[in-house]
Amino acid sequence: QEVAYLYEQSNLQGILETDRFSNLTYEYCRNPEDQSHLQRAVEISYHFVRDFDGSGQNILFWGTVGTGKSFLSGCIANELLQSGHSVVYYSATGFFETVERYSFGSYEKESLYNFRKDLYNYDLVILDDLGTEATTAFMQSQLFSLLSERILRKKSTIISSNLNLEEFRDRYSDRVFSRVTNSYTICMLTGPDVRMCRKLQAMPQSEGK
């Protein structure tokens, strides 16, 4: 019952149907360098789950679209939810919209306080597709607060982004970049868009031509 509740409040119900380590494949990673990047990221993901409790580990998955960043985040979330840990998932757009709503909407201050308290205390926060939102100075400061507070509390965070490291620094400021580069394991993923490859593979032969 507790695990069912954790799944329910994670925002991950649909994703967790497919994002499991048992579904991992190297089929579309034919380039040795791409395969090497994926193997390293998978190894880091396994270690992250195995050594999770009390370690305060963080991961930044970055790379091109469809290379497995969100999938690995989901795999980690699945394992941790199964073992009774609290996990919450936000797309970057969804996260910043939620923060704005609590900060500037018609909520009482107590609601904003409770939202932040929960956000700072989840065992794992996943922030997916960072860089797809319209970034403002307010959002930069909110991101910095989230990352800093969770690092301080030794709470784990996983970020995925299509931005390369230079783009990440330029968009989110040196102080955010410093937090990430000093406190996160950085995993680059490269290769073809797996989702697109699967769609093409599933098409009837005549449509694919």
XYZ file of N, CA and C in Angstrom:
627
model
N 0.828 -1.201 0.000
C 0.000 0.000 0.000
C 0.872 1.265 0.000
N 1.941 1.243 0.781
C 2.838 2.401 0.831
C 3.484 2.639 -0.530
N 3.937 1.555 -1.183
C 4.563 1.685 -2.500
C 3.559 2.236 -3.508
N 2.310 1.769 -3.441
C 1.263 2.259 -4.341
C 1.068 3.763 -4.161
N 1.091 4.229 -2.911
C 0.952 5.661 -2.636
C 2.145 6.433 -3.213
N 3.347 5.900 -3.038
C 4.544 6.570 -3.555
C 4.494 6.699 -5.075
N 4.016 5.637 -5.746
C 3.852 5.696 -7.203
C 2.851 6.795 -7.568
N 1.766 6.852 -6.818
C 0.678 7.779 -7.127
C 1.134 9.234 -7.051
N 1.953 9.565 -6.047
C 2.355 10.961 -5.873
C 3.626 11.326 -6.642
N 4.153 10.390 -7.424
C 5.436 10.617 -8.095
C 5.320 11.366 -9.422
N 4.104 11.483 -9.982
C 3.882 12.027 -11.344
C 4.461 11.122 -12.421
N 4.696 9.861 -12.104
C 5.411 8.963 -13.026
C 4.592 7.757 -13.491
N 3.313 7.711 -13.161
C 2.553 6.480 -13.388
C 2.684 5.934 -14.819
N 2.473 6.791 -15.815
C 2.530 6.325 -17.204
C 3.925 5.912 -17.634
N 4.914 6.690 -17.232
C 6.303 6.458 -17.633
C 6.821 5.126 -17.101
N 6.417 4.784 -15.886
C 6.995 3.624 -15.221
C 6.517 2.288 -15.793
N 5.546 2.329 -16.691
C 5.137 1.095 -17.358
C 6.276 0.551 -18.221
N 7.037 1.441 -18.822
C 8.065 1.028 -19.793
C 9.504 1.251 -19.317
N 9.696 2.228 -18.438
C 11.064 2.600 -18.054
C 11.580 1.683 -16.948
N 12.100 0.566 -17.365
C 12.644 -0.435 -16.441
C 13.986 -0.921 -16.987
N 14.910 -1.216 -16.077
C 16.218 -1.711 -16.524
C 16.076 -2.990 -17.353
N 15.035 -3.774 -17.085
C 14.831 -5.027 -17.832
C 14.494 -4.759 -19.305
N 14.053 -3.530 -19.614
C 13.739 -3.175 -21.012
C 14.903 -2.499 -21.725
N 16.027 -2.377 -21.048
C 17.192 -1.709 -21.635
C 17.729 -2.494 -22.818
N 18.044 -1.787 -23.910
C 18.626 -2.444 -25.082
C 19.742 -1.569 -25.663
N 20.729 -2.240 -26.207
C 21.817 -1.545 -26.912
C 21.646 -1.679 -28.427
N 20.481 -2.149 -28.835
C 20.232 -2.476 -30.246
C 20.495 -1.308 -31.189
N 20.145 -0.104 -30.752
C 20.250 1.056 -31.658
C 21.570 1.802 -31.494
N 22.415 1.351 -30.577
C 23.722 1.978 -30.345
C 24.784 1.223 -31.127
N 24.879 1.453 -32.403
C 25.810 0.673 -33.231
C 27.200 1.302 -33.288
N 27.275 2.595 -33.035
C 28.560 3.272 -33.014
C 29.250 2.974 -31.677
N 30.508 2.495 -31.703
C 31.199 2.125 -30.450
C 31.247 3.251 -29.419
N 31.426 4.488 -29.887
C 31.497 5.612 -28.948
C 30.140 5.838 -28.272
N 29.048 5.778 -29.050
C 27.700 5.921 -28.482
C 27.438 4.811 -27.465
N 27.858 3.601 -27.829
C 27.642 2.456 -26.937
C 28.422 2.628 -25.638
N 29.629 3.144 -25.742
C 30.470 3.370 -24.566
C 29.818 4.393 -23.625
N 29.259 5.467 -24.201
C 28.578 6.478 -23.393
C 27.373 5.876 -22.674
N 26.602 5.063 -23.400
C 25.419 4.446 -22.794
C 25.824 3.465 -21.692
N 26.837 2.665 -21.945
C 27.286 1.688 -20.940
C 27.724 2.391 -19.661
N 28.445 3.500 -19.809
C 28.885 4.256 -18.622
C 27.672 4.808 -17.872
N 26.707 5.360 -18.608
C 25.518 5.937 -17.978
C 24.703 4.864 -17.251
N 24.618 3.680 -17.836
C 23.880 2.574 -17.210
C 24.593 2.131 -15.933
N 25.904 2.030 -16.016
C 26.687 1.625 -14.842
C 26.515 2.631 -13.702
N 26.560 3.912 -14.033
C 26.370 4.962 -13.029
C 24.955 4.876 -12.442
N 23.978 4.569 -13.282
C 22.586 4.453 -12.822
C 22.431 3.296 -11.845
N 23.046 2.168 -12.149
C 22.996 1.017 -11.224
C 23.638 1.371 -9.880
N 24.795 2.019 -9.932
C 25.482 2.421 -8.696
C 24.634 3.411 -7.905
N 23.992 4.312 -8.621
C 23.144 5.319 -7.987
C 22.065 4.645 -7.138
N 21.427 3.615 -7.712
C 20.369 2.890 -6.985
C 20.968 2.090 -5.832
N 22.047 1.381 -6.103
C 22.642 0.494 -5.103
C 23.141 1.256 -3.877
N 23.752 2.426 -4.122
C 24.368 3.190 -3.024
C 23.506 4.383 -2.603
N 22.207 4.318 -2.875
C 21.366 5.508 -2.764
C 21.278 6.071 -1.353
N 20.987 5.250 -0.389
C 20.649 5.742 0.950
C 21.792 6.523 1.590
N 21.494 7.783 1.895
C 22.448 8.622 2.616
C 23.597 9.162 1.796
N 23.630 8.846 0.499
C 24.798 9.234 -0.299
C 24.680 10.631 -0.895
N 23.452 11.111 -1.064
C 23.264 12.437 -1.654
C 23.801 12.555 -3.060
N 23.759 11.464 -3.814
C 24.258 11.484 -5.194
C 23.333 12.305 -6.094
N 23.912 12.865 -7.157
C 23.142 13.599 -8.167
C 23.680 13.239 -9.547
N 22.803 13.278 -10.550
C 23.227 12.979 -11.918
C 22.680 14.039 -12.866
N 23.510 14.462 -13.812
C 23.063 15.224 -14.973
C 23.246 14.345 -16.207
N 22.131 13.958 -16.831
C 22.172 13.280 -18.130
C 21.998 14.355 -19.198
N 22.994 14.494 -20.080
C 22.820 15.456 -21.167
C 23.187 14.817 -22.494
N 22.583 15.324 -23.555
C 22.871 14.787 -24.881
C 21.712 15.016 -25.827
N 21.816 14.463 -26.995
C 20.840 14.709 -28.050
C 19.512 14.014 -27.750
N 18.503 14.379 -28.517
C 17.138 13.887 -28.303
C 17.063 12.370 -28.505
N 16.348 11.697 -27.598
C 16.037 10.277 -27.784
C 17.167 9.311 -27.517
N 18.170 9.738 -26.752
C 19.329 8.863 -26.516
C 19.258 8.104 -25.184
N 18.164 8.292 -24.429
C 17.985 7.470 -23.231
C 18.048 8.212 -21.917
N 18.113 9.538 -21.949
C 18.244 10.325 -20.716
C 17.021 10.133 -19.807
N 15.845 10.367 -20.368
C 14.609 10.230 -19.578
C 14.351 8.782 -19.204
N 14.712 7.875 -20.103
C 14.514 6.448 -19.849
C 15.314 6.004 -18.618
N 16.582 6.377 -18.558
C 17.414 5.979 -17.408
C 16.915 6.627 -16.117
N 16.460 7.876 -16.207
C 15.871 8.522 -15.027
C 14.667 7.723 -14.532
N 13.828 7.276 -15.469
C 12.654 6.480 -15.125
C 13.018 5.135 -14.526
N 14.055 4.501 -15.073
C 14.522 3.211 -14.535
C 14.960 3.364 -13.078
N 15.717 4.417 -12.804
C 16.176 4.673 -11.439
C 14.972 4.916 -10.523
N 14.039 5.739 -10.995
C 12.842 6.046 -10.202
C 12.072 4.777 -9.869
N 11.919 3.909 -10.852
C 11.190 2.652 -10.662
C 11.806 1.826 -9.537
N 13.121 1.668 -9.596
C 13.818 0.870 -8.576
C 13.650 1.474 -7.180
N 13.773 2.789 -7.095
C 13.709 3.446 -5.790
C 12.285 3.446 -5.230
N 11.293 3.606 -6.084
C 9.898 3.533 -5.623
C 9.584 2.139 -5.087
N 10.096 1.138 -5.785
C 9.860 -0.246 -5.343
C 10.447 -0.504 -3.959
N 11.529 0.178 -3.642
C 12.171 -0.022 -2.334
C 11.683 0.987 -1.292
N 10.568 1.687 -1.605
C 9.917 2.526 -0.606
C 10.442 3.939 -0.471
N 11.171 4.427 -1.479
C 11.676 5.796 -1.440
C 10.675 6.751 -2.094
N 10.685 7.994 -1.635
C 9.799 9.001 -2.234
C 10.507 9.650 -3.432
N 9.799 9.675 -4.551
C 10.335 10.218 -5.802
C 9.291 11.136 -6.401
N 9.713 12.264 -6.952
C 8.782 13.097 -7.702
C 9.438 13.497 -9.020
N 8.634 13.470 -10.067
C 9.092 13.788 -11.422
C 8.415 15.072 -11.889
N 9.197 15.947 -12.488
C 8.651 17.128 -13.163
C 9.336 17.285 -14.518
N 8.551 17.591 -15.556
C 9.178 18.152 -16.744
C 9.629 19.555 -16.334
N 10.652 20.074 -17.000
C 11.142 21.409 -16.620
C 10.026 22.442 -16.736
N 9.257 22.365 -17.819
C 8.155 23.311 -18.017
C 7.136 23.179 -16.892
N 6.770 21.947 -16.560
C 5.802 21.705 -15.497
C 6.289 22.192 -14.149
N 7.571 21.998 -13.888
C 8.134 22.431 -12.602
C 8.052 23.946 -12.445
N 8.535 24.665 -13.462
C 8.560 26.122 -13.337
C 7.147 26.718 -13.337
N 6.237 26.106 -14.081
C 4.841 26.557 -14.048
C 4.248 26.371 -12.648
N 4.584 25.242 -12.017
C 4.084 24.976 -10.663
C 4.656 25.973 -9.665
N 5.956 26.240 -9.762
C 6.591 27.212 -8.862
C 5.957 28.592 -9.042
N 5.751 28.993 -10.301
C 5.134 30.300 -10.566
C 3.726 30.374 -9.999
N 2.977 29.277 -10.162
C 1.591 29.240 -9.681
C 1.548 29.420 -8.162
N 2.435 28.720 -7.462
C 2.465 28.842 -6.000
C 3.009 30.195 -5.550
N 3.924 30.757 -6.337
C 4.558 32.012 -5.927
C 3.674 33.226 -6.198
N 2.945 33.200 -7.323
C 2.206 34.394 -7.741
C 0.699 34.190 -7.814
N 0.231 32.946 -7.610
C -1.206 32.695 -7.657
C -1.873 33.085 -6.356
N -3.127 32.744 -6.264
C -3.917 33.159 -5.095
C -3.822 32.131 -3.971
N -2.610 31.587 -3.789
C -2.388 30.635 -2.706
C -1.932 31.371 -1.450
N -2.221 30.809 -0.305
C -1.701 31.369 0.932
C -0.214 31.031 1.045
N 0.498 31.822 1.816
C 1.946 31.604 1.968
C 2.249 30.209 2.502
N 1.345 29.680 3.302
C 1.553 28.351 3.871
C 1.612 27.278 2.778
N 0.824 27.469 1.710
C 0.823 26.510 0.600
C 2.172 26.501 -0.105
N 2.727 27.688 -0.329
C 4.053 27.790 -0.949
C 5.102 27.169 -0.032
N 5.007 27.434 1.256
C 5.949 26.857 2.221
C 5.888 25.331 2.191
N 4.696 24.773 2.198
C 4.536 23.314 2.189
C 5.030 22.702 0.884
N 4.778 23.390 -0.232
C 5.264 22.914 -1.530
C 6.789 22.837 -1.529
N 7.424 23.909 -1.065
C 8.896 23.932 -1.030
C 9.439 22.887 -0.062
N 8.796 22.769 1.092
C 9.261 21.791 2.082
C 9.235 20.386 1.505
N 8.134 20.043 0.815
C 8.042 18.723 0.175
C 9.126 18.558 -0.881
N 9.282 19.602 -1.693
C 10.246 19.543 -2.796
C 11.668 19.343 -2.281
N 12.003 19.961 -1.168
C 13.344 19.852 -0.611
C 13.573 18.516 0.094
N 12.474 17.812 0.430
C 12.627 16.615 1.256
C 12.348 15.287 0.555
N 11.862 15.312 -0.686
C 11.735 14.054 -1.424
C 13.094 13.365 -1.472
N 13.084 12.041 -1.400
C 14.349 11.308 -1.521
C 15.004 11.574 -2.871
N 14.180 11.661 -3.917
C 14.713 11.935 -5.254
C 13.771 12.874 -5.997
N 14.324 13.930 -6.580
C 13.599 14.798 -7.513
C 14.194 14.602 -8.896
N 13.330 14.372 -9.890
C 13.762 14.265 -11.287
C 13.245 15.479 -12.040
N 14.159 16.207 -12.656
C 13.827 17.384 -13.456
C 14.190 17.067 -14.902
N 13.173 16.842 -15.707
C 13.365 16.302 -17.061
C 13.301 17.408 -18.117
N 14.145 17.279 -19.137
C 14.124 18.206 -20.281
C 14.415 19.646 -19.879
N 15.345 19.844 -18.968
C 15.736 21.198 -18.602
C 16.318 21.891 -19.834
N 15.836 23.088 -20.096
C 16.266 23.815 -21.290
C 15.162 23.972 -22.303
N 14.046 23.254 -22.115
C 12.915 23.373 -23.046
C 11.961 24.486 -22.617
N 12.124 24.981 -21.383
C 11.245 26.040 -20.879
C 11.791 27.413 -21.289
N 10.919 28.420 -21.253
C 11.355 29.802 -21.485
C 12.003 30.292 -20.197
N 13.307 30.483 -20.216
C 14.045 30.782 -18.983
C 14.011 32.270 -18.666
N 13.735 32.576 -17.409
C 13.744 33.966 -16.926
C 14.660 34.039 -15.702
N 14.932 35.260 -15.252
C 15.758 35.441 -14.050
C 15.080 34.784 -12.846
N 13.749 34.857 -12.784
C 13.020 34.220 -11.691
C 13.247 32.711 -11.708
N 13.160 32.115 -12.878
C 13.342 30.663 -12.985
C 14.768 30.263 -12.640
N 15.733 31.064 -13.068
C 17.131 30.785 -12.713
C 17.305 30.758 -11.201
N 16.699 31.722 -10.516
C 16.852 31.789 -9.062
C 16.145 30.618 -8.382
N 15.000 30.194 -8.938
C 14.272 29.056 -8.372
C 15.049 27.754 -8.560
N 15.679 27.620 -9.709
C 16.499 26.432 -9.970
C 17.689 26.396 -9.023
N 18.334 27.531 -8.858
C 19.483 27.605 -7.951
C 19.068 27.237 -6.523
N 17.928 27.758 -6.081
C 17.437 27.453 -4.727
C 17.178 25.968 -4.558
N 16.527 25.366 -5.554
C 16.216 23.932 -5.483
C 17.496 23.103 -5.393
N 18.431 23.354 -6.311
C 19.661 22.556 -6.341
C 20.480 22.762 -5.066
N 20.610 24.003 -4.630
C 21.432 24.307 -3.458
C 20.852 23.679 -2.197
N 19.538 23.815 -2.033
C 18.898 23.305 -0.824
C 18.984 21.785 -0.757
N 18.801 21.138 -1.896
C 18.851 19.671 -1.901
C 20.283 19.165 -1.706
N 21.249 19.863 -2.234
C 22.651 19.494 -1.986
C 22.961 19.638 -0.498
N 22.493 20.737 0.082
C 22.716 21.000 1.505
C 22.117 19.889 2.371
N 20.958 19.395 1.977
C 20.267 18.359 2.754
C 20.683 16.935 2.380
N 21.639 16.829 1.441
C 22.094 15.528 0.932
C 20.934 14.723 0.353
N 20.072 15.429 -0.387
C 18.958 14.802 -1.102
C 19.307 14.744 -2.584
N 18.979 13.640 -3.221
C 19.423 13.399 -4.596
C 18.504 14.037 -5.643
N 19.133 14.494 -6.713
C 18.411 15.097 -7.827
C 18.979 14.540 -9.135
N 18.097 14.278 -10.093
C 18.527 13.899 -11.440
C 17.980 14.935 -12.413
N 18.862 15.460 -13.234
C 18.478 16.419 -14.275
C 18.768 15.785 -15.625
N 17.842 15.933 -16.578
C 18.160 15.569 -17.953
C 17.984 16.807 -18.826
N 18.848 16.934 -19.830
C 18.813 18.132 -20.672
C 19.388 17.828 -22.055
N 18.813 18.485 -23.068
C 19.382 18.404 -24.417
C 20.487 19.436 -24.614
N 20.668 20.318 -23.644
C 21.713 21.342 -23.749
C 23.084 20.729 -23.502
N 24.083 21.195 -24.257
C 25.444 20.794 -23.894
C 25.903 21.653 -22.720
N 27.064 21.370 -22.177
C 27.486 22.024 -20.937
C 27.679 23.532 -21.105
N 28.184 23.932 -22.258
C 28.372 25.373 -22.499
C 27.022 26.078 -22.573
N 26.064 25.473 -23.279
C 24.722 26.047 -23.374
C 24.053 26.095 -21.997
N 24.282 25.046 -21.210
C 23.707 24.976 -19.864
C 24.210 26.140 -19.009
N 25.513 26.378 -19.063
C 26.097 27.479 -18.269
C 25.560 28.831 -18.739
N 25.487 29.024 -20.057
C 25.026 30.300 -20.600
C 23.567 30.576 -20.233
N 22.758 29.532 -20.180
C 21.332 29.722 -19.908
C 21.035 29.913 -18.429
N 21.754 29.183 -17.566
C 21.373 29.165 -16.147
C 22.343 29.872 -15.212
N 23.342 30.507 -15.724
C 24.294 31.308 -14.935
C 25.431 30.447 -14.389
N 26.519 31.142 -14.076
C 27.716 30.459 -13.573
C 27.465 29.794 -12.228
N 26.642 30.402 -11.389
C 26.462 29.829 -10.049
C 25.667 28.526 -10.096
N 24.671 28.432 -10.989
C 23.949 27.168 -11.172
C 24.889 26.131 -11.771
N 25.644 26.556 -12.780
C 26.579 25.646 -13.447
C 27.613 25.114 -12.456
N 28.070 25.978 -11.567
C 29.048 25.564 -10.562
C 28.471 24.516 -9.623
N 27.223 24.712 -9.186
C 26.571 23.724 -8.330
C 26.533 22.360 -9.015
N 26.165 22.365 -10.278
C 26.001 21.103 -11.014
C 27.350 20.435 -11.262
N 28.316 21.181 -11.737
C 29.604 20.565 -12.078
C 30.349 20.074 -10.837
N 30.097 20.704 -9.679
C 30.789 20.283 -8.457
C 30.071 19.178 -7.694
N 28.776 19.021 -7.913
C 28.002 18.101 -7.070
C 27.279 17.007 -7.845
N 27.400 16.995 -9.159
C 26.683 16.018 -9.980
C 27.666 15.151 -10.773
N 27.293 13.880 -10.945
C 27.988 13.038 -11.918
C 27.399 13.370 -13.281
N 28.244 13.721 -14.216
C 27.761 14.186 -15.524
C 27.902 13.068 -16.544
N 26.791 12.705 -17.173
C 26.758 11.614 -18.155
C 26.324 12.154 -19.509
N 27.175 12.002 -20.510
C 26.810 12.391 -21.858
C 26.263 11.175 -22.591
N 25.152 11.364 -23.305
C 24.566 10.302 -24.126
C 24.470 10.792 -25.561
N 24.900 9.951 -26.471
C 24.912 10.323 -27.885
C 24.305 9.188 -28.710
N 24.093 9.467 -29.992
C 23.585 8.414 -30.871
C 22.260 8.783 -31.508
N 21.628 7.809 -32.167
C 20.370 8.072 -32.862
C 19.218 8.262 -31.876
N 18.136 8.840 -32.372
C 16.915 9.004 -31.594
C 16.212 7.649 -31.536
N 16.297 6.985 -30.398
C 15.757 5.625 -30.253
C 14.258 5.592 -30.497
N 13.552 6.610 -30.012
C 12.092 6.644 -30.214
C 11.752 6.680 -31.695
N 12.514 7.490 -32.449
C 12.280 7.579 -33.894
C 12.632 6.271 -34.587
N 13.727 5.646 -34.160
C 14.132 4.353 -34.746
C 13.039 3.304 -34.544
N 12.465 3.288 -33.346
C 11.408 2.310 -33.055
C 10.167 2.563 -33.883
N 9.820 3.844 -34.076
C 8.652 4.176 -34.893
C 8.852 3.726 -36.327
N 10.036 4.005 -36.852
C 10.333 3.607 -38.239
C 10.329 2.089 -38.377
N 10.857 1.420 -37.367
C 10.911 -0.043 -37.386
C 9.502 -0.648 -37.360
N 8.595 0.036 -36.658
C 7.230 -0.495 -36.518
C 6.366 -0.215 -37.738
N 6.801 0.690 -38.620
C 5.992 1.023 -39.803
C 5.998 -0.121 -40.797
N 4.875 -0.353 -41.492
C 4.867 -1.344 -42.579
C 5.910 -0.968 -43.626
N 6.467 -1.955 -44.276
C 7.571 -1.759 -45.224
C 7.230 -0.715 -46.281
N 5.989 -0.763 -46.788
C 5.595 0.151 -47.870
C 5.572 1.593 -47.406
N 5.183 1.833 -46.110
C 5.145 3.191 -45.584
C 6.530 3.737 -45.340
N 7.435 2.865 -45.013
C 8.792 3.288 -44.689
C 9.578 3.723 -45.901
N 9.107 3.382 -47.090
C 9.869 3.722 -48.314
C 9.589 5.144 -48.741
